[in-house]
Amino acid sequence: MSKASTAKRRAAVRRRRTLLGLLALVAVAALVLLVWRPWEAGSDVPPPAPSGTAAPSPQPSATPTPTPTPTPTQPFTPVGGTPETGEPTEPCAPEQVRLTPATDRSSYAAGERVQLSFTIENTGEAACSLNAGTAVQEYEIRTGDQVVYRWSDCAADVQDNVVQLEPGAPQSTVPVEWDRTASSVDSCTAERSQVAAGGAAYSLSVRVGEYASTAATQFILE
């Protein structure tokens, strides 16, 4: 084989190697471009949300408060007993009705108001009826022989109420508050003066229509 043929063959081999090298470089560059994608660098990519921020949870709706239903009340009975219905019983005789006045304590500090009440009892052997409504109730407070307070002087919204009292079943009234002022029918809407205190003694007696307490209850105002 001639030297010229050998040289040509070697040149062809070099060209093939160079071409293969160029093709390899082009392939690597194409792969880099596909991975990097520089043409997408200017697009808007939203930043990831901070890992510590949670989406706000919906607030529970407020539950409406139900409107309270009024509770039915029983017929007004100032001293308990049974409202008389059907056949009326015999009226109570004065000697079979015991009235006992009461205060919530026996001595009151300065400024303390007095709670007045009484107990009514049928001391007979059979049921009887009487009008025990506020229209015929009376609380009377005295110091010595002087009357300083009558509940009836300025009583409002009073009413009659005939009740039946069973024998041996005492009934007590709801207390009436006394503000330690002297009363009169002319002072109901005016400012009333305070009664004497500093250890002054007072007595409470009560009346229900024609029935009256036989003994008074004593108390002290400091």
mmCIF file of C-alpha atoms in Angstrom:
data_model
loop_
_atom_site.group_PDB
_atom_site.id
_atom_site.type_symbol
_atom_site.label_atom_id
_atom_site.label_comp_id
_atom_site.label_asym_id
_atom_site.label_seq_id
_atom_site.Cartn_x
_atom_site.Cartn_y
_atom_site.Cartn_z
ATOM 1 C CA MET A 1 0.000 0.000 0.000
ATOM 2 C CA SER A 2 1.251 3.445 -0.940
ATOM 3 C CA LYS A 3 2.011 6.186 1.530
ATOM 4 C CA ALA A 4 -0.655 8.448 -0.110
ATOM 5 C CA SER A 5 -3.461 5.981 0.606
ATOM 6 C CA THR A 6 -2.408 5.632 4.232
ATOM 7 C CA ALA A 7 -2.408 9.394 4.758
ATOM 8 C CA LYS A 8 -5.900 9.730 3.301
ATOM 9 C CA ARG A 9 -7.220 7.017 5.542
ATOM 10 C CA ARG A 10 -5.770 8.695 8.645
ATOM 11 C CA ALA A 11 -7.261 12.073 7.635
ATOM 12 C CA ALA A 12 -10.712 10.517 7.228
ATOM 13 C CA VAL A 13 -10.486 8.968 10.708
ATOM 14 C CA ARG A 14 -9.558 12.350 12.215
ATOM 15 C CA ARG A 15 -12.526 14.014 10.485
ATOM 16 C CA ARG A 16 -14.941 11.406 11.813
ATOM 17 C CA ARG A 17 -13.575 11.824 15.356
ATOM 18 C CA THR A 18 -13.899 15.614 15.122
ATOM 19 C CA LEU A 19 -17.476 15.313 13.818
ATOM 20 C CA LEU A 20 -18.429 12.920 16.612
ATOM 21 C CA GLY A 21 -16.920 15.313 19.160
ATOM 22 C CA LEU A 22 -18.923 18.228 17.751
ATOM 23 C CA LEU A 23 -22.116 16.171 17.810
ATOM 24 C CA ALA A 24 -21.460 15.251 21.449
ATOM 25 C CA LEU A 25 -20.970 18.924 22.362
ATOM 26 C CA VAL A 26 -24.235 19.889 20.585
ATOM 27 C CA ALA A 27 -26.115 17.134 22.453
ATOM 28 C CA VAL A 28 -24.752 18.275 25.833
ATOM 29 C CA ALA A 29 -25.668 21.918 25.069
ATOM 30 C CA ALA A 30 -29.198 20.917 24.051
ATOM 31 C CA LEU A 31 -29.623 18.934 27.269
ATOM 32 C CA VAL A 32 -28.440 21.897 29.357
ATOM 33 C CA LEU A 33 -30.904 24.235 27.606
ATOM 34 C CA LEU A 34 -33.789 21.825 28.165
ATOM 35 C CA VAL A 35 -33.039 21.641 31.903
ATOM 36 C CA TRP A 36 -32.217 25.332 32.472
ATOM 37 C CA ARG A 37 -34.860 26.874 30.137
ATOM 38 C CA PRO A 38 -33.476 30.426 30.242
ATOM 39 C CA TRP A 39 -36.401 31.665 28.085
ATOM 40 C CA GLU A 40 -38.738 31.153 31.112
ATOM 41 C CA ALA A 41 -36.655 33.252 33.543
ATOM 42 C CA GLY A 42 -38.840 36.402 33.031
ATOM 43 C CA SER A 43 -42.205 34.713 33.703
ATOM 44 C CA ASP A 44 -44.116 35.614 36.937
ATOM 45 C CA VAL A 45 -43.893 32.794 39.427
ATOM 46 C CA PRO A 46 -45.894 33.381 42.627
ATOM 47 C CA PRO A 47 -43.741 33.096 45.735
ATOM 48 C CA PRO A 48 -44.503 30.158 47.982
ATOM 49 C CA ALA A 49 -46.690 30.909 50.975
ATOM 50 C CA PRO A 50 -44.807 31.134 54.274
ATOM 51 C CA SER A 51 -44.844 27.812 56.017
ATOM 52 C CA GLY A 52 -45.913 29.369 59.349
ATOM 53 C CA THR A 53 -48.996 31.206 57.990
ATOM 54 C CA ALA A 54 -52.289 29.342 58.152
ATOM 55 C CA ALA A 55 -55.356 30.245 56.154
ATOM 56 C CA PRO A 56 -57.950 32.039 58.345
ATOM 57 C CA SER A 57 -60.605 29.662 59.598
ATOM 58 C CA PRO A 58 -64.264 30.685 59.209
ATOM 59 C CA GLN A 59 -65.795 32.168 62.367
ATOM 60 C CA PRO A 60 -68.821 30.333 63.755
ATOM 61 C CA SER A 61 -72.047 32.261 63.370
ATOM 62 C CA ALA A 62 -73.554 33.624 66.596
ATOM 63 C CA THR A 63 -76.437 31.567 67.975
ATOM 64 C CA PRO A 64 -79.460 33.818 68.603
ATOM 65 C CA THR A 65 -80.551 33.969 72.247
ATOM 66 C CA PRO A 66 -84.039 32.517 72.644
ATOM 67 C CA THR A 67 -86.683 34.870 74.001
ATOM 68 C CA PRO A 68 -87.753 33.687 77.481
ATOM 69 C CA THR A 69 -91.351 32.587 77.793
ATOM 70 C CA PRO A 70 -93.236 34.284 80.654
ATOM 71 C CA THR A 71 -94.133 31.910 83.473
ATOM 72 C CA PRO A 72 -97.859 31.852 84.301
ATOM 73 C CA THR A 73 -98.576 33.131 87.822
ATOM 74 C CA GLN A 74 -101.071 31.788 90.321
ATOM 75 C CA PRO A 75 -104.039 33.878 91.537
ATOM 76 C CA PHE A 76 -102.864 36.607 93.911
ATOM 77 C CA THR A 77 -103.201 35.357 97.480
ATOM 78 C CA PRO A 78 -101.544 37.763 99.939
ATOM 79 C CA VAL A 79 -101.562 35.315 102.865
ATOM 80 C CA GLY A 80 -101.640 31.953 101.156
ATOM 81 C CA GLY A 81 -104.758 29.932 101.785
ATOM 82 C CA THR A 82 -106.988 28.645 98.999
ATOM 83 C CA PRO A 83 -108.922 31.056 96.735
ATOM 84 C CA GLU A 84 -112.538 30.292 97.506
ATOM 85 C CA THR A 85 -114.399 28.513 94.707
ATOM 86 C CA GLY A 86 -117.665 26.573 94.599
ATOM 87 C CA GLU A 87 -119.785 26.529 97.720
ATOM 88 C CA PRO A 88 -118.626 29.289 100.130
ATOM 89 C CA THR A 89 -117.534 28.291 103.614
ATOM 90 C CA GLU A 90 -118.675 30.039 106.775
ATOM 91 C CA PRO A 91 -116.983 33.395 107.477
ATOM 92 C CA CYS A 92 -114.222 33.237 110.045
ATOM 93 C CA ALA A 93 -115.281 34.354 113.500
ATOM 94 C CA PRO A 94 -112.978 36.937 115.121
ATOM 95 C CA GLU A 95 -112.120 34.545 117.952
ATOM 96 C CA GLN A 96 -110.885 31.826 115.568
ATOM 97 C CA VAL A 97 -108.413 34.034 113.624
ATOM 98 C CA ARG A 98 -104.962 34.605 115.109
ATOM 99 C CA LEU A 99 -102.807 37.371 113.633
ATOM 100 C CA THR A 100 -99.131 37.515 114.623
ATOM 101 C CA PRO A 101 -97.067 40.518 113.452
ATOM 102 C CA ALA A 102 -93.390 39.915 112.633
ATOM 103 C CA THR A 103 -90.211 41.737 111.622
ATOM 104 C CA ASP A 104 -87.152 40.111 110.067
ATOM 105 C CA ARG A 105 -85.043 40.961 113.144
ATOM 106 C CA SER A 106 -85.363 42.513 116.588
ATOM 107 C CA SER A 107 -82.709 45.228 116.218
ATOM 108 C CA TYR A 108 -81.601 47.256 113.193
ATOM 109 C CA ALA A 109 -78.334 49.050 112.580
ATOM 110 C CA ALA A 110 -78.362 52.636 111.294
ATOM 111 C CA GLY A 111 -79.813 52.798 107.782
ATOM 112 C CA GLU A 112 -81.141 49.216 107.730
ATOM 113 C CA ARG A 113 -84.701 48.964 106.478
ATOM 114 C CA VAL A 114 -87.340 46.934 108.313
ATOM 115 C CA GLN A 115 -89.222 44.036 106.711
ATOM 116 C CA LEU A 116 -92.807 43.842 108.008
ATOM 117 C CA SER A 117 -95.014 40.755 107.727
ATOM 118 C CA PHE A 118 -97.598 38.762 109.646
ATOM 119 C CA THR A 119 -98.928 35.246 110.063
ATOM 120 C CA ILE A 120 -102.636 34.428 109.989
ATOM 121 C CA GLU A 121 -104.018 31.184 111.400
ATOM 122 C CA ASN A 122 -107.434 29.593 111.691
ATOM 123 C CA THR A 123 -107.516 28.315 115.269
ATOM 124 C CA GLY A 124 -111.005 26.788 114.912
ATOM 125 C CA GLU A 125 -111.960 23.225 114.025
ATOM 126 C CA ALA A 126 -113.459 23.849 110.574
ATOM 127 C CA ALA A 127 -112.422 25.761 107.471
ATOM 128 C CA CYS A 128 -113.634 29.343 107.214
ATOM 129 C CA SER A 129 -113.298 32.211 104.745
ATOM 130 C CA LEU A 130 -112.311 35.866 104.975
ATOM 131 C CA ASN A 131 -111.172 38.744 102.817
ATOM 132 C CA ALA A 132 -107.386 38.776 103.261
ATOM 133 C CA GLY A 133 -106.562 41.085 100.337
ATOM 134 C CA THR A 134 -104.230 44.054 100.501
ATOM 135 C CA ALA A 135 -107.250 46.362 100.455
ATOM 136 C CA VAL A 136 -107.980 45.405 104.079
ATOM 137 C CA GLN A 137 -104.448 44.841 105.392
ATOM 138 C CA GLU A 138 -102.898 47.303 107.820
ATOM 139 C CA TYR A 139 -99.417 47.562 109.334
ATOM 140 C CA GLU A 140 -99.159 50.113 112.133
ATOM 141 C CA ILE A 141 -95.918 51.164 113.874
ATOM 142 C CA ARG A 142 -95.865 53.073 117.143
ATOM 143 C CA THR A 143 -93.278 54.469 119.472
ATOM 144 C CA GLY A 144 -94.926 54.703 122.870
ATOM 145 C CA ASP A 145 -98.487 55.903 122.201
ATOM 146 C CA GLN A 146 -97.575 57.801 119.025
ATOM 147 C CA VAL A 147 -98.375 56.251 115.637
ATOM 148 C CA VAL A 148 -95.462 57.017 113.266
ATOM 149 C CA TYR A 149 -96.334 54.791 110.306
ATOM 150 C CA ARG A 150 -99.418 53.246 108.695
ATOM 151 C CA TRP A 151 -98.969 51.129 105.563
ATOM 152 C CA SER A 152 -102.464 52.095 104.328
ATOM 153 C CA ASP A 153 -101.533 55.803 104.229
ATOM 154 C CA CYS A 154 -99.819 55.378 100.846
ATOM 155 C CA ALA A 155 -100.702 51.811 99.770
ATOM 156 C CA ALA A 156 -101.197 51.483 95.999
ATOM 157 C CA ASP A 157 -102.743 48.861 93.703
ATOM 158 C CA VAL A 158 -104.598 47.199 96.562
ATOM 159 C CA GLN A 159 -107.283 44.576 96.016
ATOM 160 C CA ASP A 160 -109.748 42.354 97.817
ATOM 161 C CA ASN A 161 -109.129 38.625 97.930
ATOM 162 C CA VAL A 162 -111.456 36.190 99.701
ATOM 163 C CA VAL A 163 -109.609 33.035 100.744
ATOM 164 C CA GLN A 164 -110.443 29.881 102.622
ATOM 165 C CA LEU A 165 -108.331 29.102 105.672
ATOM 166 C CA GLU A 166 -107.959 25.506 106.780
ATOM 167 C CA PRO A 167 -107.743 24.932 110.555
ATOM 168 C CA GLY A 168 -104.264 24.669 112.050
ATOM 169 C CA ALA A 169 -102.445 25.802 108.873
ATOM 170 C CA PRO A 170 -100.707 29.172 109.498
ATOM 171 C CA GLN A 171 -100.032 31.336 106.409
ATOM 172 C CA SER A 172 -97.442 34.134 106.181
ATOM 173 C CA THR A 173 -97.486 37.254 104.052
ATOM 174 C CA VAL A 174 -94.788 38.466 101.687
ATOM 175 C CA PRO A 175 -92.806 41.105 103.658
ATOM 176 C CA VAL A 176 -93.488 44.823 103.202
ATOM 177 C CA GLU A 177 -90.417 47.086 103.464
ATOM 178 C CA TRP A 178 -90.461 50.090 105.779
ATOM 179 C CA ASP A 179 -87.885 52.788 105.017
ATOM 180 C CA ARG A 180 -87.967 54.156 108.574
ATOM 181 C CA THR A 181 -89.885 57.286 107.634
ATOM 182 C CA ALA A 182 -92.983 58.766 109.219
ATOM 183 C CA SER A 183 -96.104 58.451 107.051
ATOM 184 C CA SER A 184 -99.277 60.414 106.446
ATOM 185 C CA VAL A 185 -101.806 60.553 103.638
ATOM 186 C CA ASP A 186 -100.362 63.956 102.649
ATOM 187 C CA SER A 187 -96.745 62.770 102.306
ATOM 188 C CA CYS A 188 -97.052 59.967 99.747
ATOM 189 C CA THR A 189 -95.376 61.936 96.936
ATOM 190 C CA ALA A 190 -93.224 64.182 99.135
ATOM 191 C CA GLU A 191 -89.954 63.570 100.900
ATOM 192 C CA ARG A 192 -90.653 62.095 104.318
ATOM 193 C CA SER A 193 -88.608 62.573 107.471
ATOM 194 C CA GLN A 194 -86.788 59.726 109.180
ATOM 195 C CA VAL A 195 -88.124 58.598 112.538
ATOM 196 C CA ALA A 196 -85.967 58.784 115.657
ATOM 197 C CA ALA A 197 -83.263 56.135 116.002
ATOM 198 C CA GLY A 198 -80.219 55.741 118.281
ATOM 199 C CA GLY A 199 -81.775 52.915 120.291
ATOM 200 C CA ALA A 200 -85.416 54.017 119.979
ATOM 201 C CA ALA A 201 -88.009 51.274 120.590
ATOM 202 C CA TYR A 202 -90.925 50.627 118.228
ATOM 203 C CA SER A 203 -93.840 48.181 118.097
ATOM 204 C CA LEU A 204 -95.660 46.656 115.119
ATOM 205 C CA SER A 205 -99.325 45.633 115.147
ATOM 206 C CA VAL A 206 -101.422 44.402 112.209
ATOM 207 C CA ARG A 207 -105.043 44.227 111.137
ATOM 208 C CA VAL A 208 -106.917 42.381 108.355
ATOM 209 C CA GLY A 209 -110.353 43.927 108.052
ATOM 210 C CA GLU A 210 -112.157 43.347 111.341
ATOM 211 C CA TYR A 211 -109.465 40.935 112.553
ATOM 212 C CA ALA A 212 -106.615 42.443 114.609
ATOM 213 C CA SER A 213 -103.486 41.141 116.306
ATOM 214 C CA THR A 214 -103.801 40.914 120.086
ATOM 215 C CA ALA A 215 -100.086 41.478 120.772
ATOM 216 C CA ALA A 216 -97.495 43.760 119.131
ATOM 217 C CA THR A 217 -93.948 42.865 118.065
ATOM 218 C CA GLN A 218 -91.147 45.020 119.489
ATOM 219 C CA PHE A 219 -87.946 46.109 117.695
ATOM 220 C CA ILE A 220 -85.141 48.641 118.111
ATOM 221 C CA LEU A 221 -83.744 51.184 115.609
ATOM 222 C CA GLU A 222 -80.085 52.095 116.158
#
